[in-house]
Structures are given as C-alpha cells and as structure tokens.
Coordinates of C-alpha atoms in Angstrom, one line a residue:
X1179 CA 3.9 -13.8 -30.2
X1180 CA 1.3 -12.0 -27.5
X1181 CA 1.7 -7.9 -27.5
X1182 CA 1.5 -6.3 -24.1
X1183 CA 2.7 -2.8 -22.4
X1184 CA 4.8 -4.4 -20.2
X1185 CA 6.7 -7.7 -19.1
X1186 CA 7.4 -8.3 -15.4
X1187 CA 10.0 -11.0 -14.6
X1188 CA 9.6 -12.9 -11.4
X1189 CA 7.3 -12.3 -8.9
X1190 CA 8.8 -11.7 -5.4
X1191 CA 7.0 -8.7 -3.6
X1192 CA 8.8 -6.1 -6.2
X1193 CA 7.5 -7.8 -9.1
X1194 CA 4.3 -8.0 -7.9
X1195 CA 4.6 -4.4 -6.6
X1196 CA 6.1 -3.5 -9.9
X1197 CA 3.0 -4.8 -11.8
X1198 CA 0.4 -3.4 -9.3
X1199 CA 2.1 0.0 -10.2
X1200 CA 1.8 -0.2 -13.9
X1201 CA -1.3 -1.6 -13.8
X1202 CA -2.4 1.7 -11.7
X1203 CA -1.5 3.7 -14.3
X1204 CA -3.6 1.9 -17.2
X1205 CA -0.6 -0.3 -18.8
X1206 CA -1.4 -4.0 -20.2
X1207 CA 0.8 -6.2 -17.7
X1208 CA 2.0 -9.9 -17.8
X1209 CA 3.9 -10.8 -14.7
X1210 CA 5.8 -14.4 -15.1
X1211 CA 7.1 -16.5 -12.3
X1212 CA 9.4 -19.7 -12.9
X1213 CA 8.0 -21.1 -9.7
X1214 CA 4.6 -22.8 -9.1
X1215 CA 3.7 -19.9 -6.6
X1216 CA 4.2 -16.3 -6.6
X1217 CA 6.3 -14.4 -3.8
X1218 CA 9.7 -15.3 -4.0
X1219 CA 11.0 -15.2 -0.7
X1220 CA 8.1 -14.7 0.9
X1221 CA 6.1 -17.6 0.9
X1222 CA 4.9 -20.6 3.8
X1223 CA 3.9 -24.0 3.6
X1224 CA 3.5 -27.2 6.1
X1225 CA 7.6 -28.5 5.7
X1226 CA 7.5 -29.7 9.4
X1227 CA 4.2 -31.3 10.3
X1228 CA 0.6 -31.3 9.7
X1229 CA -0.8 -28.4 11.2
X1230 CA 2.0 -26.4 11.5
X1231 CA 2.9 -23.2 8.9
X1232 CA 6.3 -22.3 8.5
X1233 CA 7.5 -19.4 6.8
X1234 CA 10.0 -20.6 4.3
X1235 CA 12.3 -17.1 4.0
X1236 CA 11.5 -14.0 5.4
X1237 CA 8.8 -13.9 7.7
X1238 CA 8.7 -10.7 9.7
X1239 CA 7.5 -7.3 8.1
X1240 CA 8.4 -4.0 9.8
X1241 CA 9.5 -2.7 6.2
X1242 CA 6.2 -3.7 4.4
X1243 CA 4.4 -2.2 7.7
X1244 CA 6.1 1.0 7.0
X1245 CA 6.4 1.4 3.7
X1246 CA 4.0 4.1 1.6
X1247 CA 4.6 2.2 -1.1
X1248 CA 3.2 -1.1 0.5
X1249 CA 0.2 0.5 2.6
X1250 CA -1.2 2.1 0.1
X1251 CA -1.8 -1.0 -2.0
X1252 CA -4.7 -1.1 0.7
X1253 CA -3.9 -5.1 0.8
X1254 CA -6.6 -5.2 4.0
X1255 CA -9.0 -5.0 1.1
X1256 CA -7.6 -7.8 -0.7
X1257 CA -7.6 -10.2 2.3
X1258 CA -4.0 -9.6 4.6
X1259 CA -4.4 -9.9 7.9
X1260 CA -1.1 -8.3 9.9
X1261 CA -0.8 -9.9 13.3
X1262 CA 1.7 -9.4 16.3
X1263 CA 3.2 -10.8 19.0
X1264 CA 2.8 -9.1 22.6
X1265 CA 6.7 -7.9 22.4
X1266 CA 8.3 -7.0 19.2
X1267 CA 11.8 -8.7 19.8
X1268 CA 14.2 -10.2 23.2
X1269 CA 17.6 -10.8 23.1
X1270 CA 18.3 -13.3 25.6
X1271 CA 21.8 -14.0 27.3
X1272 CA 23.0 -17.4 28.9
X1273 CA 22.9 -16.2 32.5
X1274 CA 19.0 -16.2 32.1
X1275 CA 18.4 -12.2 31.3
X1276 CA 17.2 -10.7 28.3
X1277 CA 17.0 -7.5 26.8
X1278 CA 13.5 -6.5 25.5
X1279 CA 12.0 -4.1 22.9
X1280 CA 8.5 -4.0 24.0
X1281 CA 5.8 -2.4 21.5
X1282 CA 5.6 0.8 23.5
X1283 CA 8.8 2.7 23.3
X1284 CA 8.0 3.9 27.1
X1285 CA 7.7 0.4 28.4
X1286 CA 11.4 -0.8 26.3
X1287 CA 12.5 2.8 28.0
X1288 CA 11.7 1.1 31.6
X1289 CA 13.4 -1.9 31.1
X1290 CA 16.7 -0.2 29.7
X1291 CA 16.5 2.1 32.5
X1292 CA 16.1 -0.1 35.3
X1293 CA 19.2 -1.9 34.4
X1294 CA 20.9 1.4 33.9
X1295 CA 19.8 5.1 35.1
X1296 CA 20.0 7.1 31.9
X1297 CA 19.6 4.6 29.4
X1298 CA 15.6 5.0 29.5
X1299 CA 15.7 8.6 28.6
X1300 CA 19.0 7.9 25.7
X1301 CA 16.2 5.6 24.0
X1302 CA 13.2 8.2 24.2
X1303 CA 15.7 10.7 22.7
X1304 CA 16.3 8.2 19.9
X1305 CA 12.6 7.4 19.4
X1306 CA 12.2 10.9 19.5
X1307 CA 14.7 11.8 16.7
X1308 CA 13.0 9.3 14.4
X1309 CA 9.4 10.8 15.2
X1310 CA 11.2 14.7 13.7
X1311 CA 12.3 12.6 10.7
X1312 CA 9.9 9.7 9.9
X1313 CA 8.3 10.0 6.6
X1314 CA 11.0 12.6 4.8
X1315 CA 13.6 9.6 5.8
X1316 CA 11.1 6.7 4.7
X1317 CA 10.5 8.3 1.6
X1318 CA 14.3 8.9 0.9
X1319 CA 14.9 5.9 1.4
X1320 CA 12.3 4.1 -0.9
X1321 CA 12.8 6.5 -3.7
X1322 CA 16.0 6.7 -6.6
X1323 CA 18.6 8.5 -5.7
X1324 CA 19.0 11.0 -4.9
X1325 CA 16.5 11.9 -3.0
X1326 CA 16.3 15.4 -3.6
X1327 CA 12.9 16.4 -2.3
X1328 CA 12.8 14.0 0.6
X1329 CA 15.9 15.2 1.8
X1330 CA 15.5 18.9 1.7
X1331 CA 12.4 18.2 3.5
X1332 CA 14.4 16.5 6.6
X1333 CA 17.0 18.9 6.6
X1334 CA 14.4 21.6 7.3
X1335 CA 12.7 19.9 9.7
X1336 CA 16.2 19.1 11.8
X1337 CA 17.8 22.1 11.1
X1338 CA 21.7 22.4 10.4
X1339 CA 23.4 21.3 13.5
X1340 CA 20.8 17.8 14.3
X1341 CA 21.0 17.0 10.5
X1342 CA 25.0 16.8 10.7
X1343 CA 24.7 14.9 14.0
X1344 CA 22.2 12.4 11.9
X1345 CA 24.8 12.4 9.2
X1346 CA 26.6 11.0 11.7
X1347 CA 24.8 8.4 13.3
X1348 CA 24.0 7.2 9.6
X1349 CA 28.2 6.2 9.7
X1350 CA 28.6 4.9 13.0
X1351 CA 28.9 1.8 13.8
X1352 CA 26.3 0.1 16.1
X1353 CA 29.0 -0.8 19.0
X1354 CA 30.1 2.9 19.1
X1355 CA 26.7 4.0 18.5
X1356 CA 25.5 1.8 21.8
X1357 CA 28.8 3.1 23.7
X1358 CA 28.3 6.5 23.4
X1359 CA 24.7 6.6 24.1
X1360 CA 24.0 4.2 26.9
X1361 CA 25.6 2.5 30.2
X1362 CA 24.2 -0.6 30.1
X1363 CA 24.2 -3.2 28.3
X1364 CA 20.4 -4.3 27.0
X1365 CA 20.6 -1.0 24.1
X1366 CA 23.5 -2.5 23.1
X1367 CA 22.0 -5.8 22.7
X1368 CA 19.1 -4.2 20.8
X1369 CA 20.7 -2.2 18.1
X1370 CA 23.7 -4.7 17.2
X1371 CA 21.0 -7.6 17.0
X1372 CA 19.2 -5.5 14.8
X1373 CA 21.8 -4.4 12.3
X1374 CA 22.8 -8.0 12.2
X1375 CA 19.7 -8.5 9.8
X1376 CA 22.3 -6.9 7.3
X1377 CA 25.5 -8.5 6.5
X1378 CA 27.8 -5.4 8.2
X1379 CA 30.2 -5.9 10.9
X1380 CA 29.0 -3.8 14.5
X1381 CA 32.4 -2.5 14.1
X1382 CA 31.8 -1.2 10.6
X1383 CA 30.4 2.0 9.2
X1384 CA 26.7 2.4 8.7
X1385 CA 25.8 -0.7 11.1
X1386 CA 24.6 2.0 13.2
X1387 CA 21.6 3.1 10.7
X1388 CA 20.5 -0.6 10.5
X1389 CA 20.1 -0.8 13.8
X1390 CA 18.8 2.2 14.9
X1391 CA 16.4 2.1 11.7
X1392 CA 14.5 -1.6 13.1
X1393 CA 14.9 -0.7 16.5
X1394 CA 13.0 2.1 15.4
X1395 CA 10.3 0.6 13.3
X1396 CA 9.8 -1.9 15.7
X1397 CA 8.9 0.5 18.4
X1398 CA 6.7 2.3 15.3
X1399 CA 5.0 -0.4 13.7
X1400 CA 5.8 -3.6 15.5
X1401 CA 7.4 -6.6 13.9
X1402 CA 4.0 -7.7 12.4
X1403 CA 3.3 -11.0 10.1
X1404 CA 0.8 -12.0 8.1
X1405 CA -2.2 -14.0 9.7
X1406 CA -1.5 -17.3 7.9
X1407 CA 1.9 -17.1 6.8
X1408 CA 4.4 -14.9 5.0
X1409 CA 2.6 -16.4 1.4
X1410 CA -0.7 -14.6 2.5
X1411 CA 1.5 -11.3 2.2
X1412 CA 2.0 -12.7 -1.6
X1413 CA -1.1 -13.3 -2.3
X1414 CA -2.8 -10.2 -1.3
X1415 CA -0.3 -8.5 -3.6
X1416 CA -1.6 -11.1 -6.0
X1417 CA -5.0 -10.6 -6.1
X1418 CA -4.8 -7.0 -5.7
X1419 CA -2.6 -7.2 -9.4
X1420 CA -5.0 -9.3 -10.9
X1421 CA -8.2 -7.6 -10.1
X1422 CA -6.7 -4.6 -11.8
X1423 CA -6.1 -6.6 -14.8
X1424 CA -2.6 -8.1 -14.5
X1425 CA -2.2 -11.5 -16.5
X1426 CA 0.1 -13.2 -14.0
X1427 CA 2.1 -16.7 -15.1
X1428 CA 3.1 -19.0 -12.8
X1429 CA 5.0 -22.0 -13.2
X1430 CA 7.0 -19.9 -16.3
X1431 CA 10.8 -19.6 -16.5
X1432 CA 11.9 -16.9 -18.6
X1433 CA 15.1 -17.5 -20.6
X1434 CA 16.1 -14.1 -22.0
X1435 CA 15.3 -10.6 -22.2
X1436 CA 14.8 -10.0 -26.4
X1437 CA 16.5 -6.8 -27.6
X1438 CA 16.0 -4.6 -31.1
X1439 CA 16.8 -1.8 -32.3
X1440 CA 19.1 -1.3 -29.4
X1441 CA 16.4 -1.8 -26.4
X1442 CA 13.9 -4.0 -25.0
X1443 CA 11.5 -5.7 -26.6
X1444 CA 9.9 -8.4 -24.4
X1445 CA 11.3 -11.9 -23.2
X1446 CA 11.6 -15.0 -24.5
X1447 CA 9.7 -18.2 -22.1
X1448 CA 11.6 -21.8 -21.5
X1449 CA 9.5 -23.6 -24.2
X1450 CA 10.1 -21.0 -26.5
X1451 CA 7.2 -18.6 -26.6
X1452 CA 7.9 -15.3 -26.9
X1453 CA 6.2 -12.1 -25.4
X1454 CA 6.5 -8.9 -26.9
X1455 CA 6.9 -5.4 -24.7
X1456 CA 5.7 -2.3 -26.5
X1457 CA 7.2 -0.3 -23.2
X1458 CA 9.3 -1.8 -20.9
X1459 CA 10.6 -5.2 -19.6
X1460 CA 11.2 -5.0 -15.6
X1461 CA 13.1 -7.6 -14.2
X1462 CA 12.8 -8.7 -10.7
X1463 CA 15.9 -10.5 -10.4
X1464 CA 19.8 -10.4 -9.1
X1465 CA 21.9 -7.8 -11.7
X1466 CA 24.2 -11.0 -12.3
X1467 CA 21.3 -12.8 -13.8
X1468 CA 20.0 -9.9 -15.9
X1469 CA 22.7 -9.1 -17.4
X1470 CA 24.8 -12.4 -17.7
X1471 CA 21.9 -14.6 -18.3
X1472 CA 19.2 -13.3 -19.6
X1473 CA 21.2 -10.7 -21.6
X1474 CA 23.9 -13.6 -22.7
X1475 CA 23.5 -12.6 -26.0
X1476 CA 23.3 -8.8 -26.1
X1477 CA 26.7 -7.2 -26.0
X1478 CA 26.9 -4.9 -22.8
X1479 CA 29.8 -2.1 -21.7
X1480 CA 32.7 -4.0 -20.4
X1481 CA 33.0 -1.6 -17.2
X1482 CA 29.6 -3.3 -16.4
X1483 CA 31.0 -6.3 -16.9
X1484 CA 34.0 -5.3 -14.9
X1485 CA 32.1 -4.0 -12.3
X1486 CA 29.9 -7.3 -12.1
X1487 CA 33.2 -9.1 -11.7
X1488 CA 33.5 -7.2 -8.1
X1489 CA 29.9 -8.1 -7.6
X1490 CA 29.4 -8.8 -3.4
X1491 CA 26.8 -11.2 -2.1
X1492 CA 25.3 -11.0 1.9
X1493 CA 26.6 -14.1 3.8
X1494 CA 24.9 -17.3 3.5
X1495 CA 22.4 -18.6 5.5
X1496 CA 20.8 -21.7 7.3
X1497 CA 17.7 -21.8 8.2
X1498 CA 15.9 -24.5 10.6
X1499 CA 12.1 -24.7 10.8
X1500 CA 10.9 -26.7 13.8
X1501 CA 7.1 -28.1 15.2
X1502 CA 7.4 -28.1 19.4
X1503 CA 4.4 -29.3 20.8
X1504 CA 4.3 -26.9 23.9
X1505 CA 5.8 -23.1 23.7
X1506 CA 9.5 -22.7 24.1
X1507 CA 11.0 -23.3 27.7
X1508 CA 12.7 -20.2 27.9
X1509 CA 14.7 -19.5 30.7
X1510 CA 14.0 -15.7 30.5
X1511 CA 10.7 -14.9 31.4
X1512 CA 11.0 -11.6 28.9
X1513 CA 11.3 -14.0 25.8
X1514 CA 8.2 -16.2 26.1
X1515 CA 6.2 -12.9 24.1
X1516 CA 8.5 -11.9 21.8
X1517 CA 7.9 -12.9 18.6
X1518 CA 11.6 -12.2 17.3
X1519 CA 14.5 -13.3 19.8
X1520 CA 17.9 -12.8 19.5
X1521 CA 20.4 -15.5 21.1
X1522 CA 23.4 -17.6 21.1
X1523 CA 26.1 -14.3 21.5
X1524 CA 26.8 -11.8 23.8
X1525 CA 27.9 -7.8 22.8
X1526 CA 31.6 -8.5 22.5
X1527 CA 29.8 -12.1 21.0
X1528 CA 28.6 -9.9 17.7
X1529 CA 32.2 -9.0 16.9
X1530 CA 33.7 -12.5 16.9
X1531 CA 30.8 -14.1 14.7
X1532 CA 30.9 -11.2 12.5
X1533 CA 35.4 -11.8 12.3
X1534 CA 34.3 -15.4 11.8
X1535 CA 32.2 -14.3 8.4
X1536 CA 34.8 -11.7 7.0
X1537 CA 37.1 -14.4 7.4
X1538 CA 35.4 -17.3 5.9
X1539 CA 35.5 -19.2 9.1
X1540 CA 32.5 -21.0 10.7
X1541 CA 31.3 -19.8 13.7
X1542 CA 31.8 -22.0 16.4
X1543 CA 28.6 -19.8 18.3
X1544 CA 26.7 -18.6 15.9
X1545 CA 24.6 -15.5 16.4
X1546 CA 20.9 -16.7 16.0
X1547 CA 17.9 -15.0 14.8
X1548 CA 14.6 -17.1 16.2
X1549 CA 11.1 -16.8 15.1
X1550 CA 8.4 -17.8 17.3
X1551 CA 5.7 -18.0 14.8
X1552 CA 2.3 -19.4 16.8
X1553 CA 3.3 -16.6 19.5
X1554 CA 3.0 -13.9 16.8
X1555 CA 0.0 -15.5 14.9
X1556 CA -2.0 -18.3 16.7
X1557 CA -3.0 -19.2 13.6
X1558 CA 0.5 -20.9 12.5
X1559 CA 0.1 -24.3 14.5
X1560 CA -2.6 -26.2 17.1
X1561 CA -3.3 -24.6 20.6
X1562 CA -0.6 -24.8 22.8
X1563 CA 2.2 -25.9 20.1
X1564 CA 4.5 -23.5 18.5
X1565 CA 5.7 -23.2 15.1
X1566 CA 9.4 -22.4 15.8
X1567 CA 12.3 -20.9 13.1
X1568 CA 16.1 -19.9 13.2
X1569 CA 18.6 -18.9 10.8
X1570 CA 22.5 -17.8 10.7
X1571 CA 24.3 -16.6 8.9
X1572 CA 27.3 -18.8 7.5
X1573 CA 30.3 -18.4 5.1
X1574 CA 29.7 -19.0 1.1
X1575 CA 31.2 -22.5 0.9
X1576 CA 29.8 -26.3 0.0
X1577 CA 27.9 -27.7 2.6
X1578 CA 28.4 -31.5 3.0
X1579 CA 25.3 -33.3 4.8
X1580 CA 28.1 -33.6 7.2
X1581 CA 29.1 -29.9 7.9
X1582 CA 25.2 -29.3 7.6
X1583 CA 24.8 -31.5 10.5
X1584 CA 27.0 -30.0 12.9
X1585 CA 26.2 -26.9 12.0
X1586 CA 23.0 -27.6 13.0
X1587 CA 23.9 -28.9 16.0
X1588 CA 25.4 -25.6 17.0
X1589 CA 22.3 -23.7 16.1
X1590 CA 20.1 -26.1 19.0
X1591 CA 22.9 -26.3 21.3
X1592 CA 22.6 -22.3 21.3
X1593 CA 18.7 -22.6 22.1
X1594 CA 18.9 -25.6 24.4
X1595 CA 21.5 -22.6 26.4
X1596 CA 18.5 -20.3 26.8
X1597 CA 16.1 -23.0 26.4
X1598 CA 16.5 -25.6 28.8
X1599 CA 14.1 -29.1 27.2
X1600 CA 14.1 -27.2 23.8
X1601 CA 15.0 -30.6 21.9
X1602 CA 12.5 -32.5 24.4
X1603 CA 9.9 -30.6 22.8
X1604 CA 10.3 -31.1 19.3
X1605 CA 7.6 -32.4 17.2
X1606 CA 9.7 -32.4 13.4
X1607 CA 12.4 -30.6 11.5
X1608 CA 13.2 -29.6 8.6
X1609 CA 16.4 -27.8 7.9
X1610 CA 17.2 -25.4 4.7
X1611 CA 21.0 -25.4 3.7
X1612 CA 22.5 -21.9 1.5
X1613 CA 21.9 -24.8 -1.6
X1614 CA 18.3 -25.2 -0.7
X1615 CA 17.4 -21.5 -0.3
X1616 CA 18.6 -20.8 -3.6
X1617 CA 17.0 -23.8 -5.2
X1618 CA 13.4 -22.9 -3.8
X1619 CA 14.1 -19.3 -5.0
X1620 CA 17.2 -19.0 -7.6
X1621 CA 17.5 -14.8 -6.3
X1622 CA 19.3 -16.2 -2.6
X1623 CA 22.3 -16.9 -5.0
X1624 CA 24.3 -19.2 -2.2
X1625 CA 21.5 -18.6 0.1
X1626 CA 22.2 -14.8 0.6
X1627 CA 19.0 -13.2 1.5
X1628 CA 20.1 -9.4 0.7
X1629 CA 20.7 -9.9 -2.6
X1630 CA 24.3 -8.3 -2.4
X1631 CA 26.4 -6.9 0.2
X1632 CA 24.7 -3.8 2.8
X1633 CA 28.2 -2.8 2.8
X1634 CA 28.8 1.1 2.5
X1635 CA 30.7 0.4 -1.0
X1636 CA 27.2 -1.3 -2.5
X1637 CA 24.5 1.1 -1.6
X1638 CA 23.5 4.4 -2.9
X1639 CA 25.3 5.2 -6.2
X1640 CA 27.2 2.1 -6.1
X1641 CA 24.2 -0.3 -6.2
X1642 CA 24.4 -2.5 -7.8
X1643 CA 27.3 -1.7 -9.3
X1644 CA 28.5 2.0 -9.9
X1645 CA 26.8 4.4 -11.6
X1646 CA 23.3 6.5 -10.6
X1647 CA 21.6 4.2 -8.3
X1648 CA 19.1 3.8 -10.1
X1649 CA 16.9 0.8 -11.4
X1650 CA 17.8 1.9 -15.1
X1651 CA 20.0 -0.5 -17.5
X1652 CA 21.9 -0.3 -20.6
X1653 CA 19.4 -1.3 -22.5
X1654 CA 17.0 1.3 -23.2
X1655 CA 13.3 0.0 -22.2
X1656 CA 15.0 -2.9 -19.5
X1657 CA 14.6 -2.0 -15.6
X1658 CA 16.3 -3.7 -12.9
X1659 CA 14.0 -4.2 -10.4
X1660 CA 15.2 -6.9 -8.2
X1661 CA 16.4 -6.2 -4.4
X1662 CA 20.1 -6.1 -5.7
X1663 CA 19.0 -2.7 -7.4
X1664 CA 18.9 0.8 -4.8
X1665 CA 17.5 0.4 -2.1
X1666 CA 18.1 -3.2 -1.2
X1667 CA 16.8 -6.2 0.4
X1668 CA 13.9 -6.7 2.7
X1669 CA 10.3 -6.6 2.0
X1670 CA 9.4 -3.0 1.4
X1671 CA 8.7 -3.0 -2.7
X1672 CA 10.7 -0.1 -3.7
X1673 CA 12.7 -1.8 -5.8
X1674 CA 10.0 -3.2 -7.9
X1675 CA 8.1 0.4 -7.4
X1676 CA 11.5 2.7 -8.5
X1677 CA 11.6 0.0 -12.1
X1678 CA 7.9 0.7 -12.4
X1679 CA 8.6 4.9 -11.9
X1680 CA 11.5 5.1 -14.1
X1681 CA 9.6 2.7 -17.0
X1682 CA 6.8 5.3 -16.7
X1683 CA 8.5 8.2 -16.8
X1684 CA 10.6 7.1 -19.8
X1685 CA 6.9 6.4 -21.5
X1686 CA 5.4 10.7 -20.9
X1687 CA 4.3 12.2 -17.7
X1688 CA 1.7 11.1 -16.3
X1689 CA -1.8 12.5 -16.9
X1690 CA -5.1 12.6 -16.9
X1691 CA -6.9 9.3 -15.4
X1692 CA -3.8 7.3 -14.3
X1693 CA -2.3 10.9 -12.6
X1694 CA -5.5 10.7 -10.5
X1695 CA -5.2 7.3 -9.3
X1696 CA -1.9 7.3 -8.1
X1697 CA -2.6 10.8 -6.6
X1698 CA -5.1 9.3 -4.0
X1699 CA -2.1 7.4 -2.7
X1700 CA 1.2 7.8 -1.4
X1701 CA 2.2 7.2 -4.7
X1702 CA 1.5 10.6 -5.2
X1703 CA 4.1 11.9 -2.6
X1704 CA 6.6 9.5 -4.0
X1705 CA 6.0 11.0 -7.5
X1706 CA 7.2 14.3 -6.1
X1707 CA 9.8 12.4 -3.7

C-alpha cells in the first residue's frame, strides 16, 4: 500500500482539473484513469482515414474558453493551441437559407435584421444584458450552490426590476423566449439550436438559459477547438498536473472506494493494489457508479438509494465521423465558415424531434448537430479535405446493426438536403452507436453525454440527487466530482474544481504558501465566490 494526500478517480477534464487544483495547493496527488489515455470525453484520434483527426466526443469549447477555472490553468503555457472557425455556428434550412451567428455580435445583428427590422437591435440588447452580468453569472454558475457572493454581486449590478426580468428568462423556454423577442425567424433558429446541446424540450422551462447562455458565449468567446484535436485540450491539462507533481496512472481501473472509520480511505486498483488517501478520495465519475459500484460494499442512506432509483440520464446519442476529400457542398453560402452547423429541422422541426425523445420514438428527421473540423483547425486533415462530424440525439434503447443503419441513413439523407454531393465526397466512415460511446468512456452511460438530465428537477439542489448541490457524499473524505454532480456537463471543470474546494476546505483554510498561489488566479475570486 502507497500513502498519498489525495486519490483522483478518472481523468476526464474534472479529474484532471481536480488534481491540478490540489496539486496548487501543495497536496501529494495520484490521478488514475482505466483507459490507456487521459481525457475522458475529450479525446481525438485518426478513426476515419490517414490524415484525418476526428474528435471522438465533444469537440467544441465555448465553456473551457470561458471558464475562470479553465483559463487560469494558463494551458497556453503547457502547449494548447485554441483555434476557430471564421463563423462561430449556421443553422441551415432546406430551402437553401441559413441563419448565422457570426463572431462579432454586430455582424450576427445585420444578418437577423436584414431578414427582420428589429431583430438586429433585440440581439444587441441580449448581448448587452450578458456584458452587465458576465463574470458574477459565470462564477455563479461554476461555483457550489448557492452562490451567495456571485449572486449578490449580479443583483447589484442589474438592480431589482432587470434581475426579476433575468429570473425570468432563466425559466422561459427558448420558443417563447425567440417569440417574444424577435419577428423573424433566424434568432429563433439560433437560441433553440443552441439549447438543444441540453436534453430540454424548446417548449420546456429553462431551455431559454441554454440557449441564450451559448448564443452568448459564442458571440464572447467563439466556439474555439484545440489546434490538433480535442485530446490536445487533455493533454495540456496533463502536463500542466504533472509538472506540479501529480503522479497520473493510465491504463488503471479502479474497483472500489475503501472506507474506515466511517470515511474514505483511498481506492482499491483491478489487480488488487491498494492506494491509501490521508485526505480525500475525488471521484470523477457518474453518482450511479460511485455509489453502487465503487461503494457496493459500504452501506449508504436508503433515501440515496431511493433517490438514485429516480436517477435521469440525457438522451442518447450517435455520432458519425466522416473524411470528404473537398469541403462540404453546402447549398448555403453562410455555412461554408461556420465551424458548428445546425441542420436537418426547422423551428416548429425542434418541437417534433424533441416529442419524438420524451416519447421514446425515433425521429424520423433528426435534428443534427455538424462539426466541420478542418474549417475550424486546418490542422485536422490534408489541404483542401475536411474532417467532418454529426451527432443526434436518439432514445435509450438497443441498437441492432440494423436500426444503426438506418438511422444512419437518416443522419446523411438530412446533410445530402442542405448538401447537395455530400455522400459523393466521402473519403471513409466511421460511426459511434450509444453502445460504443459508453464503451470508449464508461461515464456516457447509454451514450448520454450530460451525464444526467439538464432538466429543471436535476440541477441546482437536486443534482444529482436531492440534497445541497454540492460535490460532498456520505462518506466523510469521498467527493463527487464527475459532471453528474452541480453544475453539469460540458467541458468547463467545475465539477472536478468544486470536489477539489470542498476536499480542501474540509482539510483547514487555506494559508500561507498554497493561499498565495491560488490568489494569483481566478481561483482566488472563486474562493470568495
């Protein structure tokens, strides 16, 4: 048995944010990843052809871009490269015209108004409510709740009246939100596209915040990715954790958490070994695994257990990876520079796919989110190529290779709509069934990439299950810091950063040396956040 401060499970960008942040304040780490490679589900590899990178999960980073947590790592200095595409995103219809959100907010204001007057200056005012409100609402939401500091400090900068009429747009859904605001319907387009990233209905509460919030950070900080592939993001996170001492194991499954004494004590390894943690055990993994599997034999409160029972997982999800040998024929001209495009549904579109889902029906047109890779980052296939992606959303079910198929089929039939010679120009494929996603990384339980339900009765206090909100367990010294905890999925590390807070703070305030390391950072505003 080896003795060290802490023991990070897993190694998806909160674990590896989790064990940067212990490591800045002077603890003994080991971080220990079953797979062969660290970050989870953000990694890349050549699956389609030689020459060609293809991100594997996620793949675009407005989160990471934004987050305090994740720029102050300083990852420039540990070799990521962010690169993006002339337009942030286009959702393109099959009459040939697209909406666009272009990387100035004045230019994506043009567009929108020349289809409808008004609509230009109802985006500027939205652009301008998230300038009033940016950091006291990024910090608020990357911190436990609840946010007490973070939101005093919006409140004071809105006043009374704009912070109820916030409150509000926080619980609207995106189709009322785009009704009441706008004429046309490219806005529209825009936000529901956007709060499709999430697993909740446009006609459903809170929609509205998901889209405004990446319509938002796209016009802010882009859509960028990493020059190289989504892995290099990984790896930077990596080396940064290693050069501050972090022992990280790859290739390592973990089978339990140990517990004495009533708490934490370290974790048990597949071929038996057993690591001992003087501190804290942080575990970035789904709350069903913690606390079913890796806590099987630790007796736990059966309202958890109740409360795990009504557990609810994000949709499914296939994902298709293609090589094309010239760039995508789009029909609309707006699409050829977007490095994200929305297609295959129009606005009343979104609310059949999303009745399809709540249903457990198939969509017969599914509602596509495409990456054009090689557009974003020339480096991701040879000159004049592209390295293409798409993914939908799909109902939790068994896939046959024959449902896969024609699935499948859907999914190109969508882009050969908008894409006239799409299929002509395909170089290989290589498609990624709900089954595959969750054997490449064993978090996308059923290949949900969320890691629960964005629903309104998961988030906040009620994630993951009811209680604080908070990345603390039952067992005293054991942190949950896996995107299932508060505040949920996408690539921002707070999760792994709120486990890593809460483990030092239950270990003495911090002073002296490690206080003034953090302090040079935003780690320091997130302290007092």
């Amino acid at each position: 048995m080896s003795s060290v401060d802490a023991v990070v499970i897993g190694a998806g960008p909160n674990g590896l944010v989790a064990a940067n942040a212990l490591a800045d304040a002077g603890w003994d780490v080991v971080l220990v990843e079953r797979n062969d490679e660290v970050g989870g589900a953000v990694r890349s590899a050549e699956v389609t052809a030689p020459g060609y990178v293809s991100d594997l999960f996620s793949a675009f980073y407005p989160l990471a871009a934004a987050s305090p947590i994740i720029r102050d790592l300083h990852l420039e200095d540990h070799g990521l490269v962010w690169r993006r595409a002339p337009h942030v995103l286009a959702h393109t219809l099959d009459d040939g015209s697209a909406a666009l959100l272009c990387s100035r907010a004045e230019d994506t204001a043009a567009g929108l108004e020349a289809e409808a007057p008004g609509d230009g200056d109802a985006w500027l005012e939205l652009v301008r409510g998230w300038d009033r409100i940016r950091d006291p609402l990024l910090d608020a939401l990357f911190t436990p709740f609840p946010p007490v500091a973070s939101a005093t400090r919006m409140v004071r900068r809105l006043g009374l009246a704009d912070t109820l009429d916030f409150a509000r747009l926080a619980v609207t859904p995106v189709r009322r939100l785009a009704q009441e605001r706008f004429r046309g319907q490219g806005a529209g387009l825009l936000l529901t596209g956007n709060a499709l990233h999430s697993d909740i209905p446009p006609d459903a509460a809170g929609s509205g915040m998901f889209g405004w919030l990446l319509c938002m950070l796209g016009q802010d900080v882009g859509f960028p990715v990493p020059e190289g592939g989504a892995g290099e993001l990984a790896q930077a996170l990596r080396r940064r954790a290693e050069s501050r001492g972090v022992r990280v194991l790859t290739g390592t499954p973990v089978t339990a958490v140990t517990t004495g004494g009533g708490r934490a004590t370290g974790v048990r390894l597949a071929d038996g070994t057993l690591l001992r943690a003087t501190r804290a055990v942080l575990a970035d993994v789904p709350a069903t695994t913690l606390y079913r599997d890796l806590l099987a034999d630790h007796p736990l409160p059966a309202r958890l257990q109740r409360d795990l029972d009504r557990f609810q997982w994000d949709n499914g999800t296939i994902k298709v990876n293609w090589a094309l040998d010239r760039p995508v024929p789009w029909t609309a001209d707006a699409a050829r520079g977007a490095g994200t495009v929305h297609l295959g549904v129009d606005q009343d579109g979104f609310v059949d796919f999303a009745a399809d889902l709540s249903v457990g029906r198939t969509p017969e047109r599914p509602f596509l989110l495409f990456g054009q890779m090689t557009t974003s980052d020339p480096t991701r296939s040879p000159e004049g190529t592209e390295s293409v992606w798409a993914y939908t959303h799909v109902p939790h079910d068994e896939w046959s290779e024959d449902q896969l198929a024609e699935h499948v089929e859907r999914m190109e039939v969508a882009v050969e709509r908008v894409a006239p010679g799409f299929r002509d120009s395909q170089v290989a494929r290589h498609v990624q069934s709900p089954s595959d996603l969750e054997s490449e990384n064993p978090n996308l339980v059923g290949g949900a990439i969320n890691a629960g339900t964005a629903g309104l009765h998961q988030q906040l206090v009620f994630r993951p299950t009811p209680g604080l909100g908070r990345p603390e367990t039952p067992v005293p010294g054991l942190y949950l810091a896996g995107a299932s905890a508060h505040p949920g999925g996408g690539v921002h590390g707070a999760c792994g950063w709120n486990a890593a807070r809460a483990a030092l703070g239950a270990n003495g305030r911090l002073t002296g040396g490690a206080r003034r390391v953090l302090a040079r950072t935003a780690w320091d505003r997130l302290l007092r956040g």
